PDB file of C-alpha atoms in Angstrom:
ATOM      1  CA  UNK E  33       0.000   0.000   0.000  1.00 95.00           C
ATOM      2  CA  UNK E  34       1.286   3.295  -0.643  1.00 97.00           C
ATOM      3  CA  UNK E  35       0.472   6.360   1.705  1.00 97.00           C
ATOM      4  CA  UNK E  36       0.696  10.096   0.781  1.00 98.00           C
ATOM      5  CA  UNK E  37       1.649  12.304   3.891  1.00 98.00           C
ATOM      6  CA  UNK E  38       1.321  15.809   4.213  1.00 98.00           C
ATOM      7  CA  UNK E  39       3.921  17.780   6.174  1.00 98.00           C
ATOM      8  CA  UNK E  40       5.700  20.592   8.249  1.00 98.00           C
ATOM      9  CA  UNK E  41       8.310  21.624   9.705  1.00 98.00           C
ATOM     10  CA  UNK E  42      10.740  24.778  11.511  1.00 98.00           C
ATOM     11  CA  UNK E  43      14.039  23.370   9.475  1.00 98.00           C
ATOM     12  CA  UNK E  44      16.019  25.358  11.980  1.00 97.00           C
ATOM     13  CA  UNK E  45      17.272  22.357  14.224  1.00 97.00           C
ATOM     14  CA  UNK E  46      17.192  19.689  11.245  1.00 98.00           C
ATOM     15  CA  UNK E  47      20.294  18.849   9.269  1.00 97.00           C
ATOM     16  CA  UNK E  48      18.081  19.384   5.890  1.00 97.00           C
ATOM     17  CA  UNK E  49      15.201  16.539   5.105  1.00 97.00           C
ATOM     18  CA  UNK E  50      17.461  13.628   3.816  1.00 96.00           C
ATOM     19  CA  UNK E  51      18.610  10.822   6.788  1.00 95.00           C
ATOM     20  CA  UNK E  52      22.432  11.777   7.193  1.00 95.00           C
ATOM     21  CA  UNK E  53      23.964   9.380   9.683  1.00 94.00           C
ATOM     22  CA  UNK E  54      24.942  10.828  13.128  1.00 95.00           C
ATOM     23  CA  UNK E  55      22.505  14.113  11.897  1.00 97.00           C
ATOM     24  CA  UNK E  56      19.202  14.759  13.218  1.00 98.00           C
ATOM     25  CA  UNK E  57      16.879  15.244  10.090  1.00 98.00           C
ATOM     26  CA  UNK E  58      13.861  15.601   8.699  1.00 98.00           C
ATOM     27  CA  UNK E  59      13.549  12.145   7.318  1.00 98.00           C
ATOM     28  CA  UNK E  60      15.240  10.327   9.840  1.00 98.00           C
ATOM     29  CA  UNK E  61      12.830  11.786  12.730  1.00 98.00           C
ATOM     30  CA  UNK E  62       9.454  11.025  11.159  1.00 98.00           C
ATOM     31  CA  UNK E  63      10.708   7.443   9.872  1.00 98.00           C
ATOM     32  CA  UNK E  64      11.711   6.638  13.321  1.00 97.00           C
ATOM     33  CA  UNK E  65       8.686   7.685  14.338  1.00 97.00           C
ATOM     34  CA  UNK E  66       6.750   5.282  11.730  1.00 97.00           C
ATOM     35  CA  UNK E  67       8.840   2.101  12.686  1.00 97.00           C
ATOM     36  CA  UNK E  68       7.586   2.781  16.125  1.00 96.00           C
ATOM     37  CA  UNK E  69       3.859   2.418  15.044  1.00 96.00           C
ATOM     38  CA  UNK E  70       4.143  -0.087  11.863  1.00 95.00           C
ATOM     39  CA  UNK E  71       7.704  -1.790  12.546  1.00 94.00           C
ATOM     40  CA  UNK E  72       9.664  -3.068   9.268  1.00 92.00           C
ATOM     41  CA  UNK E  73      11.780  -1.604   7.370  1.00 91.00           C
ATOM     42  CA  UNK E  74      10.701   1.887   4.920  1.00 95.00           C
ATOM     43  CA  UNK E  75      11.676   4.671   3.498  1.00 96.00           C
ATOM     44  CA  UNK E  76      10.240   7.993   2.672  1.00 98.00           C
ATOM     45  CA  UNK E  77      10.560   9.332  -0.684  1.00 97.00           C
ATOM     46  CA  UNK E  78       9.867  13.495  -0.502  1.00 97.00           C
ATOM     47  CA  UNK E  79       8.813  15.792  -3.109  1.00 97.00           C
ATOM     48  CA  UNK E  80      11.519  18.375  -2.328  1.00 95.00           C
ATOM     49  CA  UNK E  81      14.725  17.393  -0.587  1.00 95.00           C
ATOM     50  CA  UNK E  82      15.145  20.768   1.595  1.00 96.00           C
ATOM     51  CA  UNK E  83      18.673  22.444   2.715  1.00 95.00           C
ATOM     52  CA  UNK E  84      19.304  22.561   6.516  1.00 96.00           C
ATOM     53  CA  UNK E  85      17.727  24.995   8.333  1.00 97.00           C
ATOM     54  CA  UNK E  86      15.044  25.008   5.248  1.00 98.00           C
ATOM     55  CA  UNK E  87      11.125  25.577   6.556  1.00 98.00           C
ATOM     56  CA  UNK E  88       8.398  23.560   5.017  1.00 98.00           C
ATOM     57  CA  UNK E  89       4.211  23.909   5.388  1.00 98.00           C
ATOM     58  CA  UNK E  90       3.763  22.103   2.103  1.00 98.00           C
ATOM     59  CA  UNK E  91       6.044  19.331   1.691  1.00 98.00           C
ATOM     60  CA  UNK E  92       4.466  15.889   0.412  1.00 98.00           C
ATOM     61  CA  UNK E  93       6.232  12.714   0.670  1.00 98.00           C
ATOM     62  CA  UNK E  94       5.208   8.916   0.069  1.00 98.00           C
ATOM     63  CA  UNK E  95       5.347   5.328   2.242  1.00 97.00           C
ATOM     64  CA  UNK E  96       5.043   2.124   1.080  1.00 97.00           C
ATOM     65  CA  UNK E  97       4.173  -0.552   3.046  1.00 96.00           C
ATOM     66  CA  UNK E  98       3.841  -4.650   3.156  1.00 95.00           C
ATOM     67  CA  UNK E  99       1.247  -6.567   4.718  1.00 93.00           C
ATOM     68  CA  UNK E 100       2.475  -6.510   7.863  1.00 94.00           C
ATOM     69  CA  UNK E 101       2.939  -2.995   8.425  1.00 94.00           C
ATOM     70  CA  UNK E 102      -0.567  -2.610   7.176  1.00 93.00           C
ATOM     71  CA  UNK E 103      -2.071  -4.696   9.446  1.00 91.00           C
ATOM     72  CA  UNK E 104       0.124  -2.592  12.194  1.00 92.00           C
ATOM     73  CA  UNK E 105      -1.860   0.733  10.891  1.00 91.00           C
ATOM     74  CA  UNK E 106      -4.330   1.744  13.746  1.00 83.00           C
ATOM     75  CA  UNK E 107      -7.956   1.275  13.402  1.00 72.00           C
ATOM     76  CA  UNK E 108     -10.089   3.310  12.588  1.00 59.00           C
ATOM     77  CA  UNK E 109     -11.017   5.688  15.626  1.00 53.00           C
ATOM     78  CA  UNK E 110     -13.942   8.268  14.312  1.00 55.00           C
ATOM     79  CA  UNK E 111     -16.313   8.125  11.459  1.00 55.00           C
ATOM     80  CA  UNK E 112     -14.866   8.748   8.038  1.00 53.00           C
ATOM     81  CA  UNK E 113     -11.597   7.664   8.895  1.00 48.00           C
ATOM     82  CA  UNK E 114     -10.999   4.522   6.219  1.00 49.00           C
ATOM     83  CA  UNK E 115     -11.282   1.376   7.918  1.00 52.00           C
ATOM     84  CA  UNK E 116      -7.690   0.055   6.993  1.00 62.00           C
ATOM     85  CA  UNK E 117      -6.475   3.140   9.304  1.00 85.00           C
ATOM     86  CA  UNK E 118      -4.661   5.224   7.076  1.00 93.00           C
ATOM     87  CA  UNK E 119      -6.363   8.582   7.997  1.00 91.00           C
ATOM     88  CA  UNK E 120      -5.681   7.552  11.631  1.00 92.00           C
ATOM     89  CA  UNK E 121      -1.995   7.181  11.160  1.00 95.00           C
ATOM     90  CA  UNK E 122      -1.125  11.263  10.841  1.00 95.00           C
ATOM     91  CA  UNK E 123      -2.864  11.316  14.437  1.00 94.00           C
ATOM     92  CA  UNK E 124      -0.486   8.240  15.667  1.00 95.00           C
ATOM     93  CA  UNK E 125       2.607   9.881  14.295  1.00 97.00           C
ATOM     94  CA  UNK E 126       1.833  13.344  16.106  1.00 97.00           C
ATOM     95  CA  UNK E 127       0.908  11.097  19.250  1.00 96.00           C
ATOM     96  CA  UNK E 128       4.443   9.794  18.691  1.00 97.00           C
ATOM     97  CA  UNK E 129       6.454  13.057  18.276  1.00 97.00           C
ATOM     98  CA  UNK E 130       5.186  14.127  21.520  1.00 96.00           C
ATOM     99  CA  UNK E 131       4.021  17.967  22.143  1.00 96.00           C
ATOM    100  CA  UNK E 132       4.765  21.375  20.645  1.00 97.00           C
ATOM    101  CA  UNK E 133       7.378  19.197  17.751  1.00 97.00           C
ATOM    102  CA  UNK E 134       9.385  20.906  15.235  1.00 97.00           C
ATOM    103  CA  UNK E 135       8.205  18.775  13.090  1.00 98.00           C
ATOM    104  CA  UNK E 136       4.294  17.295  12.090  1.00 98.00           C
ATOM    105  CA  UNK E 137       2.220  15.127   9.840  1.00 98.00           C
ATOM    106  CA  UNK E 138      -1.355  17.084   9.277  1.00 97.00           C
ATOM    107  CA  UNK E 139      -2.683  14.369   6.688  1.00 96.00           C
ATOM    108  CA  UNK E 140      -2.287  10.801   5.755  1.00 97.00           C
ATOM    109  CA  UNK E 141      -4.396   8.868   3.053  1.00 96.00           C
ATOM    110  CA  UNK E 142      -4.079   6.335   0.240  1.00 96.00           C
ATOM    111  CA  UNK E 143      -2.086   7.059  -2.652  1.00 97.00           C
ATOM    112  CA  UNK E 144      -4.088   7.080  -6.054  1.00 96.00           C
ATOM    113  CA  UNK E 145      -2.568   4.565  -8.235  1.00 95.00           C
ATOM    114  CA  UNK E 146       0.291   5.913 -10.355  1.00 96.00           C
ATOM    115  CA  UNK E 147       1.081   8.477  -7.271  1.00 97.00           C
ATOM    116  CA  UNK E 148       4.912   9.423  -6.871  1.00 97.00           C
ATOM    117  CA  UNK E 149       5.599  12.198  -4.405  1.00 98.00           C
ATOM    118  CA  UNK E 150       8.507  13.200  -5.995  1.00 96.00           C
ATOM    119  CA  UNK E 151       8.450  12.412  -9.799  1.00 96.00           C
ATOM    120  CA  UNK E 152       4.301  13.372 -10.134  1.00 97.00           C
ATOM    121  CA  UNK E 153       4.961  16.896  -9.451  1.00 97.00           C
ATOM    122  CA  UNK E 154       4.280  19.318 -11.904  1.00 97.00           C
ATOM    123  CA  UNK E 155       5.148  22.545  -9.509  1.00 97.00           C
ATOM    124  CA  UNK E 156       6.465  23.563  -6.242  1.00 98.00           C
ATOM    125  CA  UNK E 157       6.140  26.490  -4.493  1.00 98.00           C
ATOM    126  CA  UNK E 158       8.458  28.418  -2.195  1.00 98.00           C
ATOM    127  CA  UNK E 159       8.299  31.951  -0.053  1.00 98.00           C
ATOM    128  CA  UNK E 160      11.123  33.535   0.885  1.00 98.00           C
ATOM    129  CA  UNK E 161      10.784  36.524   3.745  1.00 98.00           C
ATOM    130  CA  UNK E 162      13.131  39.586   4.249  1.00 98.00           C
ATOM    131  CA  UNK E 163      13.312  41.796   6.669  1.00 98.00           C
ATOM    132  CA  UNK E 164      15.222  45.147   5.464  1.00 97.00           C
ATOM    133  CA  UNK E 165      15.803  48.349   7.418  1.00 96.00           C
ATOM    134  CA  UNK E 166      11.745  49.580   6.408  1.00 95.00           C
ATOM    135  CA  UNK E 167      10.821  46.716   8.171  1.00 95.00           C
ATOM    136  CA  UNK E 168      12.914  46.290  11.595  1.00 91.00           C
ATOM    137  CA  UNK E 169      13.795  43.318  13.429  1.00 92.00           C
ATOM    138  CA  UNK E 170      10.459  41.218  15.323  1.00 94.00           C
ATOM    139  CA  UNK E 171      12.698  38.347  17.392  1.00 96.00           C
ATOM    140  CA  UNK E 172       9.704  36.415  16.776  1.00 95.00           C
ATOM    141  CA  UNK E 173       9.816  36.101  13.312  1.00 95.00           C
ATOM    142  CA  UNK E 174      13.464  35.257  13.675  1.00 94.00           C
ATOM    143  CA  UNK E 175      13.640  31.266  12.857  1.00 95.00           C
ATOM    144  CA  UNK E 176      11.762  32.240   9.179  1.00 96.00           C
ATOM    145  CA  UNK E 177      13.008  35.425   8.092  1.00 98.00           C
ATOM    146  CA  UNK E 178      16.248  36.525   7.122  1.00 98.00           C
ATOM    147  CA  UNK E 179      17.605  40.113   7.790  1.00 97.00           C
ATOM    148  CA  UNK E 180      18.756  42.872   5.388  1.00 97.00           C
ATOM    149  CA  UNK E 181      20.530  45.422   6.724  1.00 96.00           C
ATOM    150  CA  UNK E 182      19.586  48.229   3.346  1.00 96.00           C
ATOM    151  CA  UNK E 183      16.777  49.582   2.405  1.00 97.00           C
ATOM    152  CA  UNK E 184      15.446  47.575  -0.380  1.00 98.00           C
ATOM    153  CA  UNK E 185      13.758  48.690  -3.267  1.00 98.00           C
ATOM    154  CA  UNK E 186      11.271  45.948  -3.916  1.00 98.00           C
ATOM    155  CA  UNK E 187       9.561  47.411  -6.866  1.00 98.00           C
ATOM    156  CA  UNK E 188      13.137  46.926  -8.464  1.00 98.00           C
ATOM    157  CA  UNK E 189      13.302  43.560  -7.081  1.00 98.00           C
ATOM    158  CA  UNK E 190       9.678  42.705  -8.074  1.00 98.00           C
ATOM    159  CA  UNK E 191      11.098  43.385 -12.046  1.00 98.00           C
ATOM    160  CA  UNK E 192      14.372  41.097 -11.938  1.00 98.00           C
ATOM    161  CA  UNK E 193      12.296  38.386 -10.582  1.00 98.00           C
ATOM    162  CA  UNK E 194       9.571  38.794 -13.259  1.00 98.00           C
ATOM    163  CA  UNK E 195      12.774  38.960 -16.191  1.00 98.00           C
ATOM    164  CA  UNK E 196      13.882  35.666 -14.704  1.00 97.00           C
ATOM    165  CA  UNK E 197      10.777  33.184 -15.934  1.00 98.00           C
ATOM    166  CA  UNK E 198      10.713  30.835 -18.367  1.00 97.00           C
ATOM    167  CA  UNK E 199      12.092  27.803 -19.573  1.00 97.00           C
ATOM    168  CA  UNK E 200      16.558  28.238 -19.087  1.00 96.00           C
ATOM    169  CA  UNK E 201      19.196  26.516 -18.216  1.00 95.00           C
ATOM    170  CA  UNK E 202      19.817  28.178 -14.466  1.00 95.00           C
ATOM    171  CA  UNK E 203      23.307  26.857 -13.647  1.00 93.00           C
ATOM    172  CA  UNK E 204      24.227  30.198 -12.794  1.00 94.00           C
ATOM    173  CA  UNK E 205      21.938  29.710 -10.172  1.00 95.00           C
ATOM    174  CA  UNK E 206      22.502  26.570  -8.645  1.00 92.00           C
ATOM    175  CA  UNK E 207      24.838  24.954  -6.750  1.00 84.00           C
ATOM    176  CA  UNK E 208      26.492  22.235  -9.175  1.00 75.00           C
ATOM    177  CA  UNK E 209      25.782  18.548  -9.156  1.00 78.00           C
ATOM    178  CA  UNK E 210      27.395  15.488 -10.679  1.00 75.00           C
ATOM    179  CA  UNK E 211      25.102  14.230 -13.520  1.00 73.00           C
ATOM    180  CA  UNK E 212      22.042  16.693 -12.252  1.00 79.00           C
ATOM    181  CA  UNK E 213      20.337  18.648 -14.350  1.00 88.00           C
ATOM    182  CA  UNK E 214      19.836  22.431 -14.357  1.00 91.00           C
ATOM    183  CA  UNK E 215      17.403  23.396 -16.536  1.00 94.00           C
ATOM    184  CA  UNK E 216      14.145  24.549 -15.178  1.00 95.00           C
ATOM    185  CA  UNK E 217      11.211  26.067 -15.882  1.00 97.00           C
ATOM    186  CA  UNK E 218      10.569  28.864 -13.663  1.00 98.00           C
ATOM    187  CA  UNK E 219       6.625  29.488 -13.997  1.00 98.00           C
ATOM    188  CA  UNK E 220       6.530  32.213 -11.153  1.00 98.00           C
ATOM    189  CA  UNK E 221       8.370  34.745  -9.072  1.00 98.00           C
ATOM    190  CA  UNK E 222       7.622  38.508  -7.416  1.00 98.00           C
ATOM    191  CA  UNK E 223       7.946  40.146  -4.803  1.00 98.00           C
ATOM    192  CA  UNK E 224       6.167  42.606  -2.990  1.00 98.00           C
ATOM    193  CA  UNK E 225       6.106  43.469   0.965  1.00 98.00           C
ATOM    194  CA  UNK E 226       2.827  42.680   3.264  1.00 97.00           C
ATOM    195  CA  UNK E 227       1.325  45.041   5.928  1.00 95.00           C
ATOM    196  CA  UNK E 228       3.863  45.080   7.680  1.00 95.00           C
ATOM    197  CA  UNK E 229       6.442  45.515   5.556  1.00 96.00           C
ATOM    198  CA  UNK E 230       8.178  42.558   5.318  1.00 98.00           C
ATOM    199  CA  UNK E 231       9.380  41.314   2.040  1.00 98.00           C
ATOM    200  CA  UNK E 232       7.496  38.611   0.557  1.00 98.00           C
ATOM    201  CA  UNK E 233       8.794  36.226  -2.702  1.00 98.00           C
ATOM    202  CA  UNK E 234       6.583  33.588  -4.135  1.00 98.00           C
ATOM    203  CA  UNK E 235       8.870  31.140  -6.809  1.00 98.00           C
ATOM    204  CA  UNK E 236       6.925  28.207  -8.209  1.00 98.00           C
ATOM    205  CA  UNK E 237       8.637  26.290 -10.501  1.00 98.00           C
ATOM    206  CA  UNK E 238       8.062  22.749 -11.833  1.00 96.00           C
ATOM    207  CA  UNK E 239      11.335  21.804 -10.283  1.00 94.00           C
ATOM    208  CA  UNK E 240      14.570  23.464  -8.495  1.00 95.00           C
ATOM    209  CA  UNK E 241      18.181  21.977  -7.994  1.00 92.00           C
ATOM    210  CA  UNK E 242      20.358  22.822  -5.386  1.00 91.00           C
ATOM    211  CA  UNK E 243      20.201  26.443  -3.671  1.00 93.00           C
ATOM    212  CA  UNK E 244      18.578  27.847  -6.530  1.00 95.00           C
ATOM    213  CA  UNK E 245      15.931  29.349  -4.626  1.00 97.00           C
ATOM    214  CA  UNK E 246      18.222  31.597  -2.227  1.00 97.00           C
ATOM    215  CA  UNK E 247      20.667  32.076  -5.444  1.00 96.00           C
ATOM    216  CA  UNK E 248      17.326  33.497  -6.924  1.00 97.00           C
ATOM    217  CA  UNK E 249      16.816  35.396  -3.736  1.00 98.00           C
ATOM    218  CA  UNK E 250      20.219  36.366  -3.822  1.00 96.00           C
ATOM    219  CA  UNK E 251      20.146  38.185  -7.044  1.00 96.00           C
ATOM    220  CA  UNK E 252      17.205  40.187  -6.378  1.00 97.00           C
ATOM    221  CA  UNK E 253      18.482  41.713  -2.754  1.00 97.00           C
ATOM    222  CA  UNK E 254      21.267  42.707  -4.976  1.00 96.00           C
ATOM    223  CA  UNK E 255      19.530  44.915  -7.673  1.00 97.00           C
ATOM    224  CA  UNK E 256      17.480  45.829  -4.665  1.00 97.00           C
ATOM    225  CA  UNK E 257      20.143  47.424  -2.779  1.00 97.00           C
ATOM    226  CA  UNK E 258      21.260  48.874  -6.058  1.00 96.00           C
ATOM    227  CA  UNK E 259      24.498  46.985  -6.462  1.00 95.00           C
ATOM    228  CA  UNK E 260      23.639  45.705 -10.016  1.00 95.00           C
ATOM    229  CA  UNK E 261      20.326  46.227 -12.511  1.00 94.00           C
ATOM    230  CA  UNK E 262      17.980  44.560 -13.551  1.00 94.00           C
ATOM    231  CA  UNK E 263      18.932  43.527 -16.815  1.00 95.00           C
ATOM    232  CA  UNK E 264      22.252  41.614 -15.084  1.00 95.00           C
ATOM    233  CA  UNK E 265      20.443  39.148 -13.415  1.00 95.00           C
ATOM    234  CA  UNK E 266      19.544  37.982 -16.563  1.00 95.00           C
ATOM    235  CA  UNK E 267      22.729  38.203 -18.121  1.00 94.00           C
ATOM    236  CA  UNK E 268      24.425  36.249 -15.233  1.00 94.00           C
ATOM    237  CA  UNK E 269      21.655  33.540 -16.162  1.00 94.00           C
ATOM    238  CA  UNK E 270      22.640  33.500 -19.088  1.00 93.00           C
ATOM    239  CA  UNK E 271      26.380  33.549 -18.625  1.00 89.00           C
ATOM    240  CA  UNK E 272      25.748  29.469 -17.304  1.00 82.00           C
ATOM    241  CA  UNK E 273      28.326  29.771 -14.619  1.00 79.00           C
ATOM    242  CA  UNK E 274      28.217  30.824 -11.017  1.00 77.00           C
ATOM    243  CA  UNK E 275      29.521  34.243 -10.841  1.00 74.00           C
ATOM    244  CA  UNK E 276      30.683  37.019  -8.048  1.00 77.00           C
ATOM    245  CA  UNK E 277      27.748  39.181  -8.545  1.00 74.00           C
ATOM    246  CA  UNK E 278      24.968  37.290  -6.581  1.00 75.00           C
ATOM    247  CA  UNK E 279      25.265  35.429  -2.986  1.00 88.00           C
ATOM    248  CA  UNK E 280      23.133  32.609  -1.954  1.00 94.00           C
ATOM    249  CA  UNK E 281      21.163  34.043   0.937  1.00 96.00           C
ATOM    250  CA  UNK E 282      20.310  32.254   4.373  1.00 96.00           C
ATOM    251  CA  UNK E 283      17.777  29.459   4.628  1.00 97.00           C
ATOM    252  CA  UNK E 284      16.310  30.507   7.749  1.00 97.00           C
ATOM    253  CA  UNK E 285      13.901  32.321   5.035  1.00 97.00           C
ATOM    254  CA  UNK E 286      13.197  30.251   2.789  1.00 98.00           C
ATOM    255  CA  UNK E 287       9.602  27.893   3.230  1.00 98.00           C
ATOM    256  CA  UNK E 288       8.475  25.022   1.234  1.00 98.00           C
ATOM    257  CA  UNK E 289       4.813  26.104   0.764  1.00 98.00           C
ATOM    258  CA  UNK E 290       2.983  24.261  -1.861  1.00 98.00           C
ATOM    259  CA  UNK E 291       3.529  21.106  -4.201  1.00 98.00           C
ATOM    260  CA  UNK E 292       1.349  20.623  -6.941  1.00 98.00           C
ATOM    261  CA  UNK E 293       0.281  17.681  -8.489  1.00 98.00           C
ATOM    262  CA  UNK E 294      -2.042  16.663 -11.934  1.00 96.00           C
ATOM    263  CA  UNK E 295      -5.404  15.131 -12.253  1.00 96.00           C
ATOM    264  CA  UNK E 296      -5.469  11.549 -10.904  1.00 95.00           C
ATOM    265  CA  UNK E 297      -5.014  10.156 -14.515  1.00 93.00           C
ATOM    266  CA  UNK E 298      -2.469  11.522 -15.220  1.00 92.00           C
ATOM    267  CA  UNK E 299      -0.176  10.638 -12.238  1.00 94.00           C
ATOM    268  CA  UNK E 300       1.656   8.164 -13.860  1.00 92.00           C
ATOM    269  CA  UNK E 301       2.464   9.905 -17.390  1.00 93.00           C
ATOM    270  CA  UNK E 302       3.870  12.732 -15.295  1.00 93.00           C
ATOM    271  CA  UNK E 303       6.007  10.836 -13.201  1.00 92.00           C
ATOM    272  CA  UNK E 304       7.499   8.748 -16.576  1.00 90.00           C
ATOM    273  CA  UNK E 305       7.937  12.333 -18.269  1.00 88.00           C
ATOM    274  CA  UNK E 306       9.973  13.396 -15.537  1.00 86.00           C
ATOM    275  CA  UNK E 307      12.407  10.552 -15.159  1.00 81.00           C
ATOM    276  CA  UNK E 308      13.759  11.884 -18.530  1.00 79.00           C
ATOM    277  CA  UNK E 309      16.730  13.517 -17.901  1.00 61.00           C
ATOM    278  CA  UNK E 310      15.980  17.348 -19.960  1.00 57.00           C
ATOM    279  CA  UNK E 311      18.966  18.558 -21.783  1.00 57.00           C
ATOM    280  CA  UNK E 312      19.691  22.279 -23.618  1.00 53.00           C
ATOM    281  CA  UNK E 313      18.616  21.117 -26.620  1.00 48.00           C
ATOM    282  CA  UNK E 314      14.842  21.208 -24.524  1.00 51.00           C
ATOM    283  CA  UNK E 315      15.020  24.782 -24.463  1.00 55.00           C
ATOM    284  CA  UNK E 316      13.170  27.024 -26.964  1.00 45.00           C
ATOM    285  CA  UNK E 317      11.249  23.740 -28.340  1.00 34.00           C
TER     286      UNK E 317
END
């Protein structure tokens, strides 16, 4: 049986989500948890492996499990709940993690057929928050938002993000990895400040590699503090090389928010589509 879980977490004690040994982590704290209620051996596969000290409210992962850890599930407690226990298991887990966590499961239910957390995506969603000299320091917002000490221009920073979308190859943006990837389609990103000022960035894209999200970040802060224009952050994407213009900013900011996923149907087709590794020559077709 597979399971989908729905989860969240303050990153700022975790070592990132994947199970490091010796490292207290994301995955290795909630699959502790499930060998404690359904014994066995399992593994969690995530929709977006997040950085250390990385925030999530969205995140999505998958479990599968044999007939024996099935018949461990719990049973079924209140009406609705399916009788094989499923939806009871995101109330075990909590029970399990003990009170006021940094880290919960708010759902648990059976995976549609053709379900992969990871490869079914079509999107996910980020929000980074900065707090610049307009917006002063709260202590309590400390763990989830980073600090700027300028005075940001964010309608500046709101048009480098916009010049950014599209379908590129972002290795200027990303933190290199053997045999990965970098070209993305970036289907979203703005910024604008709420009511209290703070400085708000939604990025959806329909995948990321490493720190691209902060690299993102990174460039914007700096054509917001007027150290380079707009029209260089795209020329240092398209340059295809990390260069000295841009820093990767902290990941106390940054929060996984949202992962979207296709009609039921078409679960499987997305997940084969995405198993193909996209080159340069995808761009422009």
């Amino acid at each position: 049986m597979r399971i989908r879980l729905d989860i969240a977490y303050d990153g700022t004690h975790f070592r990132g989500w994947a199970r490091q040994p010796g490292l207290r982590t994301v995955q290795g704290v909630l699959e502790d948890a499930l060998t404690r209620i359904v014994g066995g051996e399992l593994r969690l596969v995530v929709a977006g492996r997040t950085d250390a000290g990385v925030h999530a409210s969205g995140q999505v992962a998958h479990l599968d499990l044999d007939e024996e850890q099935v018949a461990r599930l719990p049973r079924r407690r209140r009406e609705g709940d399916e009788p094989d226990g499923v939806a009871a298991l995101a109330g075990r887990i909590r029970g399990v993690l003990g009170a006021y966590p940094d880290v919960t499961v708010s759902r648990t239910v059976r995976a549609p057929d053709g379900f992969d957390a990871r490869f079914s995506a079509v999107w996910r969603r980020y929000v980074y928050r900065i707090a610049d000299l307009e917006t002063g320091y709260d202590p309590l917002e400390r763990s989830r938002t980073t600090t700027v000490k300028a005075q940001l221009d964010v309608e500046a920073m709101d048009a480098a993000a916009r010049s950014l979308i599209g379908l590129h190859d972002f290795a200027a943006y990303c933190k290199a990895r053997e045999e990965a990837t970098t070209i993305r389609t970036l289907l979203e990103y703005d910024w604008r400040r709420d009511a209290v000022g703070t400085l708000i960035a939604h990025v959806r894209a329909d995948a990321f590699c490493h720190s691209m999200v902060r690299a993102l970040v990174g460039a914007c802060v700096a054509v917001g503090e007027g150290r380079i224009d707009v029209d260089r952050v795209v020329a240092i994407r398209d340059a295809v090389a990390r260069l000295p213009d841009t820093k990767v900013l902290a990941a106390r900011g940054l929060v996984l928010a949202e992962v979207g996923y296709p009609a039921v149907e078409l679960l499987a087709s997305r997940a084969e589509q995405t198993r193909n590794r996209r080159d340069a020559d995808d761009i422009g077709s």
